[in-house]
mmCIF file of N, CA and C in Angstrom:
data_model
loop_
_atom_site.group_PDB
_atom_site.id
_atom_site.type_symbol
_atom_site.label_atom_id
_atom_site.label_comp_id
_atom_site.label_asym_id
_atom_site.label_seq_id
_atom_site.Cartn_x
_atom_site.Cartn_y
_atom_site.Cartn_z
ATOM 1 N N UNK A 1 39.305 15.852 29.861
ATOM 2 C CA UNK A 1 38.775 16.211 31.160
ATOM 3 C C UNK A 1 39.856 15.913 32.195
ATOM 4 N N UNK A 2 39.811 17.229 33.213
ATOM 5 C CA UNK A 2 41.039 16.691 34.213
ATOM 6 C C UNK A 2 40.425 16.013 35.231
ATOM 7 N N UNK A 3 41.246 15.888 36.147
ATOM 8 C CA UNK A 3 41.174 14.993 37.693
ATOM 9 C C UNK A 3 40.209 15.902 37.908
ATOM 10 N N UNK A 4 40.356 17.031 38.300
ATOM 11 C CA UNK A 4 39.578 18.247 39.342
ATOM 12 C C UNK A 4 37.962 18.042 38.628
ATOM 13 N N UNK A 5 38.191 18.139 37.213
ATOM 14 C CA UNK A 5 37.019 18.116 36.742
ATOM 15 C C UNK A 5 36.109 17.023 36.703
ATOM 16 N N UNK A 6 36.788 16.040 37.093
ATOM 17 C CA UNK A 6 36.298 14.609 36.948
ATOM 18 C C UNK A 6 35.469 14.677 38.698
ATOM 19 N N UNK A 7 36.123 14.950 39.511
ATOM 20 C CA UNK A 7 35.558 15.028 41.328
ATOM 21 C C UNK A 7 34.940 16.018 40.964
ATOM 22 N N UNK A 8 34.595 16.977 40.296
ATOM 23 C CA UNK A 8 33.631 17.776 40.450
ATOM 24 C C UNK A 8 32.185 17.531 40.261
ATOM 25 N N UNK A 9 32.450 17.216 38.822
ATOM 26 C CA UNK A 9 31.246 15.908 38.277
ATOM 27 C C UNK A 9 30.806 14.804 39.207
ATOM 28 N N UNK A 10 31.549 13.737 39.453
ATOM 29 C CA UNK A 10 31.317 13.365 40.720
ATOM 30 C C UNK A 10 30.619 13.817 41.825
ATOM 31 N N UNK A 11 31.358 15.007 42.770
ATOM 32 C CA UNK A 11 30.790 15.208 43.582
ATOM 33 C C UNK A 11 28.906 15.673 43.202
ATOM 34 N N UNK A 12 29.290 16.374 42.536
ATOM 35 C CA UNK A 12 27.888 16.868 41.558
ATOM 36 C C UNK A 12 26.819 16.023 41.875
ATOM 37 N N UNK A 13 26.795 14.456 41.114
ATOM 38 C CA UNK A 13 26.441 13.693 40.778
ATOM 39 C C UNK A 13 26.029 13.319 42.099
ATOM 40 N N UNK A 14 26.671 13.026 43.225
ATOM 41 C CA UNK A 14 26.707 12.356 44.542
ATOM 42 C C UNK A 14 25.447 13.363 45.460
ATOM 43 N N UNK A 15 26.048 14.875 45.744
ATOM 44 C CA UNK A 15 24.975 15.782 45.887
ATOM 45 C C UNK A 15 23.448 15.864 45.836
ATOM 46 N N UNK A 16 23.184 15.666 44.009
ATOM 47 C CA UNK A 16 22.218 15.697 43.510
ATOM 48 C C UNK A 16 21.207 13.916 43.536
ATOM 49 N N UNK A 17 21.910 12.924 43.901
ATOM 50 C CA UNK A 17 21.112 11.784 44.271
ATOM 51 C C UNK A 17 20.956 11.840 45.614
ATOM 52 N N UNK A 18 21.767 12.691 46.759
ATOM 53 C CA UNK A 18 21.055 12.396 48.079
ATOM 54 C C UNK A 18 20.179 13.554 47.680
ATOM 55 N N UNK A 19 20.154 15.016 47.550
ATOM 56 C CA UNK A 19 18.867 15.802 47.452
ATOM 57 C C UNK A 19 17.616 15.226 46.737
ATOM 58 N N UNK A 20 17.662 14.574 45.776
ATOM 59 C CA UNK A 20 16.169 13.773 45.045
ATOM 60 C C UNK A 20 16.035 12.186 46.227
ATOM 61 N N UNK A 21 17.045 11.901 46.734
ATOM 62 C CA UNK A 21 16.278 11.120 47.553
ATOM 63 C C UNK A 21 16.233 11.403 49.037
ATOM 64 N N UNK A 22 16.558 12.262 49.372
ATOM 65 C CA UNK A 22 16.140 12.355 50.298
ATOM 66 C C UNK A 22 14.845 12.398 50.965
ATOM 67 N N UNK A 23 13.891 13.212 50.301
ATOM 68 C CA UNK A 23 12.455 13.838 50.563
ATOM 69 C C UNK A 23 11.635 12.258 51.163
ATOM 70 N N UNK A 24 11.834 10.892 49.990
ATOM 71 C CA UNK A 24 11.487 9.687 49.967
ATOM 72 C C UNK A 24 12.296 9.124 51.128
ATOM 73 N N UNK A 25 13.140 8.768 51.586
ATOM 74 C CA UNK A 25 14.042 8.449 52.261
ATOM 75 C C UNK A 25 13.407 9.031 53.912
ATOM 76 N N UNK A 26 13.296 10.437 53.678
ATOM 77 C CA UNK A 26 12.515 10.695 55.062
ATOM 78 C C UNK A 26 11.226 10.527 55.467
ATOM 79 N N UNK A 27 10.218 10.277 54.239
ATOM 80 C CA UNK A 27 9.024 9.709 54.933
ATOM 81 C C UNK A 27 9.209 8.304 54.746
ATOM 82 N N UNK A 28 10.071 7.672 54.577
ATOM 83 C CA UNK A 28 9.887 6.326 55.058
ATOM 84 C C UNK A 28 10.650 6.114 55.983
ATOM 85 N N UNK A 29 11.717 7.106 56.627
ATOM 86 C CA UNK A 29 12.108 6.417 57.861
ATOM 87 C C UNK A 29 10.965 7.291 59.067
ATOM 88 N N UNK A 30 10.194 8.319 58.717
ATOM 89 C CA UNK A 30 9.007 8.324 59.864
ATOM 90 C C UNK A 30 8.092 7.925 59.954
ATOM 91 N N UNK A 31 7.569 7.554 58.660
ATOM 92 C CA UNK A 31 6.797 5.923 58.677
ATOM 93 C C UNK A 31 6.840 4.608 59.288
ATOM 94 N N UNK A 32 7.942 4.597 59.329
ATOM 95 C CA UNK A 32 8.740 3.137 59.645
ATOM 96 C C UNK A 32 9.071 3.641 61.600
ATOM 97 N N UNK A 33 9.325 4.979 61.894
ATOM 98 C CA UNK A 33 9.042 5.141 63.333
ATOM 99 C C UNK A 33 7.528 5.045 63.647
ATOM 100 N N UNK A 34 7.134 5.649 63.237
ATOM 101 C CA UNK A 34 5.463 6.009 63.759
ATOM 102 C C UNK A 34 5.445 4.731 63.808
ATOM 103 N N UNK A 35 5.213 3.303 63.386
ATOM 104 C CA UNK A 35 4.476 2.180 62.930
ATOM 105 C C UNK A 35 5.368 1.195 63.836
ATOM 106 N N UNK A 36 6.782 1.657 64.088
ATOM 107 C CA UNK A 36 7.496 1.090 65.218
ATOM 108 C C UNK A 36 6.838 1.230 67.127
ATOM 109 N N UNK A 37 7.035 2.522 66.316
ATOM 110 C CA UNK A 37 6.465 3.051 68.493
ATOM 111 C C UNK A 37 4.855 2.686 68.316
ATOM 112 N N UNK A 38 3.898 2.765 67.028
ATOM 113 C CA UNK A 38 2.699 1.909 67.444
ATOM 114 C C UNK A 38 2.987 0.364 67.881
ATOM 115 N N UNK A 39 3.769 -0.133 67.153
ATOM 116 C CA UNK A 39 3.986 -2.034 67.263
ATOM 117 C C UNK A 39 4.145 -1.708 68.837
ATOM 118 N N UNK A 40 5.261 -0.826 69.158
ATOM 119 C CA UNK A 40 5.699 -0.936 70.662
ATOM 120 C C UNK A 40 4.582 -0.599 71.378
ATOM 121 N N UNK A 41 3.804 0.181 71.691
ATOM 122 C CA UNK A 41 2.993 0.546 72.649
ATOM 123 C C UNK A 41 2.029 -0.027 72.680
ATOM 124 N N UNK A 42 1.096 -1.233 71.590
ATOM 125 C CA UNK A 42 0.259 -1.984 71.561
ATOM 126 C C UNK A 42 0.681 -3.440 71.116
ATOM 127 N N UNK A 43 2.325 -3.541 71.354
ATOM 128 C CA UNK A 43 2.305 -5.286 71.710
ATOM 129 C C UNK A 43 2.130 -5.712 70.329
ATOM 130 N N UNK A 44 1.369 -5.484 68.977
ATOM 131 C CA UNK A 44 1.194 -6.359 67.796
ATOM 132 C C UNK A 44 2.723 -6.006 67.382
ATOM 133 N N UNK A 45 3.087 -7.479 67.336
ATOM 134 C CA UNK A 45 4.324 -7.644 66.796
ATOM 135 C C UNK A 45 4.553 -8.446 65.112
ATOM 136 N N UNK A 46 3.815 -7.174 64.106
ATOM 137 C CA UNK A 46 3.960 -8.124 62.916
ATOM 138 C C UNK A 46 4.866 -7.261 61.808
ATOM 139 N N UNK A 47 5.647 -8.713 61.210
ATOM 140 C CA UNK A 47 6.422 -7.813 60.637
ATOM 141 C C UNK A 47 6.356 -7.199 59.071
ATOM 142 N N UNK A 48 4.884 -7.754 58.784
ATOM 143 C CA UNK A 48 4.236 -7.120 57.244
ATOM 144 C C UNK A 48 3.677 -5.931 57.887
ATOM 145 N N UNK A 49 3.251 -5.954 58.617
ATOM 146 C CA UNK A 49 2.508 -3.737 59.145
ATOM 147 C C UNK A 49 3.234 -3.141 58.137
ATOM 148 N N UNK A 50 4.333 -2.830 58.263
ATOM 149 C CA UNK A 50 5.113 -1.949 58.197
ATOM 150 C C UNK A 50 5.219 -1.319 56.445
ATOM 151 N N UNK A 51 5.190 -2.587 55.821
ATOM 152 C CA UNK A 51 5.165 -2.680 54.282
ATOM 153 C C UNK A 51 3.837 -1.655 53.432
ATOM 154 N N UNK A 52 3.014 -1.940 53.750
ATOM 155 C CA UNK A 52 1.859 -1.330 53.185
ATOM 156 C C UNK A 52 1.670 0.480 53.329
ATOM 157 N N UNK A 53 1.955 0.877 54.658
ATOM 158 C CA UNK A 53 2.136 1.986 55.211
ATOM 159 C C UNK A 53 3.108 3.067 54.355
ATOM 160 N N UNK A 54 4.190 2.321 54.717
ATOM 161 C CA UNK A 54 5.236 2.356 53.927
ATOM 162 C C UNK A 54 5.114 2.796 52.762
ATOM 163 N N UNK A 55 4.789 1.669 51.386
ATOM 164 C CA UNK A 55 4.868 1.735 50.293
ATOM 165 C C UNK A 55 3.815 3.185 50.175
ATOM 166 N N UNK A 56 2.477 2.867 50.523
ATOM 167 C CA UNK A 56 1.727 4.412 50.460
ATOM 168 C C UNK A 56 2.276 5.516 50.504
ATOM 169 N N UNK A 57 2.478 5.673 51.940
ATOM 170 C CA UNK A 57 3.377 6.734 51.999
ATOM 171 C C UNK A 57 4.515 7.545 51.091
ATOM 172 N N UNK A 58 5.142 6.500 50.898
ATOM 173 C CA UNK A 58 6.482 6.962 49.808
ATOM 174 C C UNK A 58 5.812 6.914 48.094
ATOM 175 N N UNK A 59 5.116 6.533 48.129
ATOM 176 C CA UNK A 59 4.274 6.601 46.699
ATOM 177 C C UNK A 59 3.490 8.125 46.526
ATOM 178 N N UNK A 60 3.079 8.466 47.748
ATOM 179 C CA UNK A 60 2.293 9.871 47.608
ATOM 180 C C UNK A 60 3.770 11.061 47.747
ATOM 181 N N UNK A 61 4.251 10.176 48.644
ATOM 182 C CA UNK A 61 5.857 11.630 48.180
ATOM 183 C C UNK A 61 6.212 11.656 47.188
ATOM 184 N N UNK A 62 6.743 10.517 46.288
ATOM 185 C CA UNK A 62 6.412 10.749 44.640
ATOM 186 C C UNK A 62 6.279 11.087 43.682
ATOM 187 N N UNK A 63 4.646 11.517 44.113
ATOM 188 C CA UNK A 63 3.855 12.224 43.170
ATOM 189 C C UNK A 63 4.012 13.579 43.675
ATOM 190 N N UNK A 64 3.789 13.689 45.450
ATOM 191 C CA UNK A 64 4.169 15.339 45.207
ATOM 192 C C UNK A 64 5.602 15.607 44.960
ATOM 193 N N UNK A 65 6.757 15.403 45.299
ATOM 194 C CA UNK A 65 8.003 15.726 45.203
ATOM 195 C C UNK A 65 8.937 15.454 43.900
ATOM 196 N N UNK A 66 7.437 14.661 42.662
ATOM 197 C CA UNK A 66 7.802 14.054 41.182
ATOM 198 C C UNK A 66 8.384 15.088 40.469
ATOM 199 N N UNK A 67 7.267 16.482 40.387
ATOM 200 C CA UNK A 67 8.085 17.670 39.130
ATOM 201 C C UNK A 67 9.179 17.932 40.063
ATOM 202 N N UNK A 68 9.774 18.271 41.655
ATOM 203 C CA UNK A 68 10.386 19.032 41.596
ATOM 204 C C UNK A 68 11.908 18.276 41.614
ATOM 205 N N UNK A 69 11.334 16.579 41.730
ATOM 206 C CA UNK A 69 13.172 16.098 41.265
ATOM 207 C C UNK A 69 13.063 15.866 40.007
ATOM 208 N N UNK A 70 12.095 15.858 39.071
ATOM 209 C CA UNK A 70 12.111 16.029 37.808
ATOM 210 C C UNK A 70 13.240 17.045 36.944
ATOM 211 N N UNK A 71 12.653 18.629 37.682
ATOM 212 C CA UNK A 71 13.595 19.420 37.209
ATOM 213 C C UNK A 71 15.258 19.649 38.465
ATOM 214 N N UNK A 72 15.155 18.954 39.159
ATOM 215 C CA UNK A 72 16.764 18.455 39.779
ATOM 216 C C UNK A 72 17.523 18.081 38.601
ATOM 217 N N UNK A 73 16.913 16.606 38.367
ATOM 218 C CA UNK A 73 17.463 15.654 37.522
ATOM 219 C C UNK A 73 17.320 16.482 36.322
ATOM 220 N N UNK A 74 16.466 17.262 35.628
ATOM 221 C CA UNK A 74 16.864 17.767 34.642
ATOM 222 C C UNK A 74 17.846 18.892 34.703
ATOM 223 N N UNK A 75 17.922 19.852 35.452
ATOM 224 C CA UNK A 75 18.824 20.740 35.666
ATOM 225 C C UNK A 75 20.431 20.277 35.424
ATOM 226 N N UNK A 76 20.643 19.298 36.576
ATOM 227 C CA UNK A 76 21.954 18.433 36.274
ATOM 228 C C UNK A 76 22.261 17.600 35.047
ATOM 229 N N UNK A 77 21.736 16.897 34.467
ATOM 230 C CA UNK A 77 21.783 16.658 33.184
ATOM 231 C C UNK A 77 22.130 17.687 32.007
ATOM 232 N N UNK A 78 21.654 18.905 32.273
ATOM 233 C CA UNK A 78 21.701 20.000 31.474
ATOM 234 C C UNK A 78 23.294 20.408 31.810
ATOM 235 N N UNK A 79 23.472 20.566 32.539
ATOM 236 C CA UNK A 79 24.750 20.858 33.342
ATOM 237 C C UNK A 79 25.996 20.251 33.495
ATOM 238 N N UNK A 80 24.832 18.871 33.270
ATOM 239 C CA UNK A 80 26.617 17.404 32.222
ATOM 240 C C UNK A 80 26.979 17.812 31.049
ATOM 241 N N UNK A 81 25.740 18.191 30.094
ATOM 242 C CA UNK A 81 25.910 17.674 28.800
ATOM 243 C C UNK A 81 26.381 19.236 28.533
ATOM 244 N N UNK A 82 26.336 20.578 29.143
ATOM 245 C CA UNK A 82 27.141 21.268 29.020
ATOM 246 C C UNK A 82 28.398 21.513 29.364
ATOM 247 N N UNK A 83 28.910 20.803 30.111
ATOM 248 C CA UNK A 83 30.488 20.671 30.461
ATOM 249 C C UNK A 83 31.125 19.837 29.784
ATOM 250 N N UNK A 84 30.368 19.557 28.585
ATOM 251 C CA UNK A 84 31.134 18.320 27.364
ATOM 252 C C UNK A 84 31.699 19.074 26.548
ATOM 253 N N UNK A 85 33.121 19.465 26.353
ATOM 254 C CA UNK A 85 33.563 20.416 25.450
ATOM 255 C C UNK A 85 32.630 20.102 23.629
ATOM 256 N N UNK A 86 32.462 21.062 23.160
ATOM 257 C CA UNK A 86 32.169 20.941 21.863
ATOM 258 C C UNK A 86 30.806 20.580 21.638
ATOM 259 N N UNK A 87 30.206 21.010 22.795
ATOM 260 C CA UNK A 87 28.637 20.672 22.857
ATOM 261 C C UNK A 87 27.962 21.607 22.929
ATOM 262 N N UNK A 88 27.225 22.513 21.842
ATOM 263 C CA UNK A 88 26.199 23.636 22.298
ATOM 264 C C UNK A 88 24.903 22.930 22.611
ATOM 265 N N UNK A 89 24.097 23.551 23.008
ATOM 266 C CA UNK A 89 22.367 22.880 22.883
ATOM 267 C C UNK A 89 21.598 24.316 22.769
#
């Protein structure tokens, strides 16, 4: 395997973990706003709120957004183990 091919893989690799996390990544940082500007506008200043909301939240993205980084992560995998010289499947 060359250099080029090696950053390609790489980059690949790099790509395909921010797209599967992203989806999670964004409802917990508007979770984590919404539950901010509530703390702010009603004064309760606690810093477990935030946890429970949270974890829900990103647990139901999850389940909906589960098959479709399922077949991400499978797609790319498919796509390693075919750029392995001497590998049919």
């Amino acid at each position: 395997m060359t250099g080029p091919e090696v950053l390609d893989v790489a980059r690949d690799a790099i790509v395909t973990i921010v797209v599967v996390s992203s989806p999670l990544m964004l409802v917990g940082l508007a979770i984590g706003v919404a539950i901010s500007l509530f703390q702010a506008l009603t004064q309760i200043q606690e810093m477990t709120l935030v946890f429970v909301p949270k974890i829900l939240a990103i647990t139901v993205a999850m389940i909906v957004c589960g098959p479709w980084i399922l077949e991400l992560m499978r797609g790319f995998t498919i796509d390693l183990f075919n750029g392995i010289p001497g590998v049919t499947h």
